[in-house]
Amino acid sequence: MSDVRPRACPIAGTLDLVGERWSLLVLREVFMGVRRYADIRANTGAPRDVLTKRLRSLEAAGLLERRRYQDRPPRFDYHLTAAGQALEPVLIGLREWGLRHLRNPPPAPRFLHTCGADVETRVVCARCGEPLEGGGLVTVLEEEDRSGSQGPSGAPLDPGRDIP
């Protein structure tokens, strides 16, 4: 019997819901205003059975809601819930990463703010607003026990000195 237990965290929980390729591509399409099954399928290339399962799982997870737009035959389209909309920065961040780090990124749509400027993701300190760029991140594993915390170099932190 193995003593290995994966670290439980919100990242792992989120990946359980959206960490599969087709799920993220479905969310991308609905985020971009594509709402009907046939259009989502055409833009993602997902096989029918896979797309149907992903739409159902995203709906069950509370990220999408299905709305009837036709009675005979019954037809539905898909809309982001508030939880689904909260993933927009993640999708924008994945797009930005791909544009920067893929060898030959395909053309990508621009995401514009209502003022007309491009939208970008930024990670900033919740206290001082300083951007996190290539350092300055401290990982705290448990709020009560900061003795196991590590700084960017992996060196243990002194809770009395390094963490306010």
Short mmCIF file of C-alpha atoms in Angstrom, two decimals:
data_model
loop_
_atom_site.label_atom_id
_atom_site.label_comp_id
_atom_site.label_asym_id
_atom_site.label_seq_id
_atom_site.Cartn_x
_atom_site.Cartn_y
_atom_site.Cartn_z
CA MET A 1 0.00 0.00 0.00
CA SER A 2 1.34 3.43 -0.92
CA ASP A 3 1.64 6.33 1.50
CA VAL A 4 1.62 8.82 -1.35
CA ARG A 5 -1.24 11.29 -1.09
CA PRO A 6 -1.60 14.06 -3.65
CA ARG A 7 -1.69 17.56 -2.26
CA ALA A 8 -5.29 18.71 -1.95
CA CYS A 9 -5.72 22.31 -3.03
CA PRO A 10 -8.09 24.57 -4.99
CA ILE A 11 -5.94 24.18 -8.12
CA ALA A 12 -6.48 20.41 -8.09
CA GLY A 13 -10.20 20.88 -7.43
CA THR A 14 -10.53 23.35 -10.28
CA LEU A 15 -8.65 21.03 -12.64
CA ASP A 16 -11.10 18.27 -11.72
CA LEU A 17 -13.81 20.50 -13.24
CA VAL A 18 -12.07 22.22 -16.16
CA GLY A 19 -8.62 20.71 -16.57
CA GLU A 20 -9.39 18.70 -19.66
CA ARG A 21 -8.80 20.11 -23.15
CA TRP A 22 -12.40 19.92 -24.38
CA SER A 23 -13.78 21.59 -21.25
CA LEU A 24 -11.50 24.59 -21.67
CA LEU A 25 -12.26 24.84 -25.38
CA VAL A 26 -16.01 24.75 -24.69
CA LEU A 27 -15.59 27.52 -22.10
CA ARG A 28 -13.49 29.50 -24.60
CA GLU A 29 -16.27 29.32 -27.18
CA VAL A 30 -19.05 30.32 -24.80
CA PHE A 31 -16.80 33.09 -23.43
CA MET A 32 -16.47 34.36 -27.02
CA GLY A 33 -20.25 34.35 -27.52
CA VAL A 34 -20.67 31.00 -29.31
CA ARG A 35 -23.66 29.38 -27.64
CA ARG A 36 -25.16 26.68 -29.86
CA TYR A 37 -24.07 23.05 -29.85
CA ALA A 38 -23.31 22.80 -33.57
CA ASP A 39 -21.21 25.98 -33.51
CA ILE A 40 -19.32 24.91 -30.38
CA ARG A 41 -18.64 21.55 -32.02
CA ALA A 42 -17.45 23.14 -35.27
CA ASN A 43 -15.10 25.57 -33.47
CA THR A 44 -13.62 23.02 -31.06
CA GLY A 45 -13.51 19.93 -33.27
CA ALA A 46 -14.80 17.87 -30.33
CA PRO A 47 -16.43 14.54 -31.15
CA ARG A 48 -20.19 14.59 -30.49
CA ASP A 49 -20.10 12.19 -27.54
CA VAL A 50 -17.22 14.04 -25.89
CA LEU A 51 -18.85 17.45 -26.41
CA THR A 52 -22.15 16.24 -24.99
CA LYS A 53 -20.40 14.88 -21.88
CA ARG A 54 -18.39 18.07 -21.39
CA LEU A 55 -21.43 20.32 -21.74
CA ARG A 56 -23.31 18.19 -19.21
CA SER A 57 -20.40 18.17 -16.75
CA LEU A 58 -19.86 21.94 -17.05
CA GLU A 59 -23.57 22.47 -16.50
CA ALA A 60 -23.59 20.10 -13.49
CA ALA A 61 -20.57 21.95 -12.05
CA GLY A 62 -22.46 25.24 -12.29
CA LEU A 63 -20.20 26.82 -14.92
CA LEU A 64 -22.72 26.78 -17.77
CA GLU A 65 -26.46 27.00 -17.91
CA ARG A 66 -28.57 25.60 -20.71
CA ARG A 67 -31.43 27.74 -22.04
CA ARG A 68 -34.15 26.62 -24.42
CA TYR A 69 -34.34 28.74 -27.54
CA GLN A 70 -36.68 26.52 -29.60
CA ASP A 71 -39.59 24.27 -28.58
CA ARG A 72 -40.09 21.98 -31.59
CA PRO A 73 -37.76 20.24 -31.72
CA PRO A 74 -36.38 21.31 -28.34
CA ARG A 75 -33.08 23.13 -28.80
CA PHE A 76 -30.85 24.73 -26.21
CA ASP A 77 -27.94 27.11 -26.10
CA TYR A 78 -25.32 27.57 -23.42
CA HIS A 79 -24.46 30.58 -21.27
CA LEU A 80 -21.77 31.19 -18.68
CA THR A 81 -22.94 31.39 -15.09
CA ALA A 82 -21.24 33.75 -12.66
CA ALA A 83 -18.83 30.91 -11.79
CA GLY A 84 -18.10 30.38 -15.49
CA GLN A 85 -17.54 34.10 -16.02
CA ALA A 86 -15.07 34.06 -13.14
CA LEU A 87 -12.85 31.80 -15.29
CA GLU A 88 -12.41 34.54 -17.92
CA PRO A 89 -9.03 35.66 -16.50
CA VAL A 90 -7.84 32.05 -16.65
CA LEU A 91 -8.76 31.77 -20.34
CA ILE A 92 -7.18 35.14 -21.09
CA GLY A 93 -4.06 34.03 -19.21
CA LEU A 94 -3.86 30.79 -21.21
CA ARG A 95 -4.18 32.79 -24.43
CA GLU A 96 -1.41 35.18 -23.36
CA TRP A 97 0.85 32.30 -22.33
CA GLY A 98 0.31 30.60 -25.68
CA LEU A 99 1.09 33.77 -27.62
CA ARG A 100 4.32 34.23 -25.65
CA HIS A 101 5.57 30.67 -25.35
CA LEU A 102 4.24 28.48 -28.18
CA ARG A 103 6.75 28.15 -31.00
CA ASN A 104 4.33 29.15 -33.74
CA PRO A 105 1.12 30.34 -32.12
CA PRO A 106 -1.90 30.40 -34.38
CA PRO A 107 -3.72 33.69 -34.92
CA ALA A 108 -5.69 34.59 -31.82
CA PRO A 109 -8.69 36.83 -31.34
CA ARG A 110 -8.07 40.00 -29.39
CA PHE A 111 -10.00 40.59 -26.20
CA LEU A 112 -10.91 44.25 -25.86
CA HIS A 113 -12.24 46.24 -22.94
CA THR A 114 -15.29 48.42 -23.61
CA CYS A 115 -12.89 51.39 -23.86
CA GLY A 116 -11.26 49.71 -26.88
CA ALA A 117 -7.94 48.71 -25.24
CA ASP A 118 -6.61 45.16 -25.15
CA VAL A 119 -7.36 43.16 -22.00
CA GLU A 120 -4.49 41.43 -20.23
CA THR A 121 -4.09 39.47 -17.03
CA ARG A 122 -1.99 40.73 -14.16
CA VAL A 123 -1.25 39.21 -10.81
CA VAL A 124 -0.82 41.87 -8.16
CA CYS A 125 -0.34 41.98 -4.41
CA ALA A 126 -3.71 42.29 -2.67
CA ARG A 127 -2.20 44.74 -0.16
CA CYS A 128 0.09 47.08 -2.11
CA GLY A 129 -1.01 46.47 -5.71
CA GLU A 130 2.56 45.74 -6.87
CA PRO A 131 2.65 43.37 -9.87
CA LEU A 132 4.12 39.92 -9.38
CA GLU A 133 6.68 39.56 -12.13
CA GLY A 134 9.31 36.84 -11.89
CA GLY A 135 9.63 36.73 -8.12
CA GLY A 136 8.28 38.02 -4.88
CA LEU A 137 5.95 35.08 -4.34
CA VAL A 138 5.95 33.31 -0.99
CA THR A 139 4.09 30.02 -0.63
CA VAL A 140 2.33 29.45 2.68
CA LEU A 141 1.07 25.90 3.05
CA GLU A 142 -1.09 26.38 6.13
CA GLU A 143 -2.18 29.61 7.75
CA GLU A 144 -1.53 28.30 11.28
CA ASP A 145 1.90 26.79 10.50
CA ARG A 146 4.14 29.12 8.53
CA SER A 147 7.29 27.27 9.56
CA GLY A 148 7.19 25.11 6.42
CA SER A 149 6.84 28.09 4.08
CA GLN A 150 9.32 28.69 1.31
CA GLY A 151 10.37 31.78 -0.55
CA PRO A 152 11.04 32.01 -4.30
CA SER A 153 14.43 30.29 -3.94
CA GLY A 154 12.95 27.38 -2.00
CA ALA A 155 14.73 28.44 1.18
CA PRO A 156 12.73 28.20 4.41
CA LEU A 157 11.27 31.49 5.60
CA ASP A 158 11.65 32.95 9.05
CA PRO A 159 7.99 33.60 10.01
CA GLY A 160 8.94 36.43 12.35
CA ARG A 161 10.99 38.22 9.72
CA ASP A 162 9.78 37.21 6.25
CA ILE A 163 6.00 37.05 6.63
CA PRO A 164 4.12 40.10 7.91
#
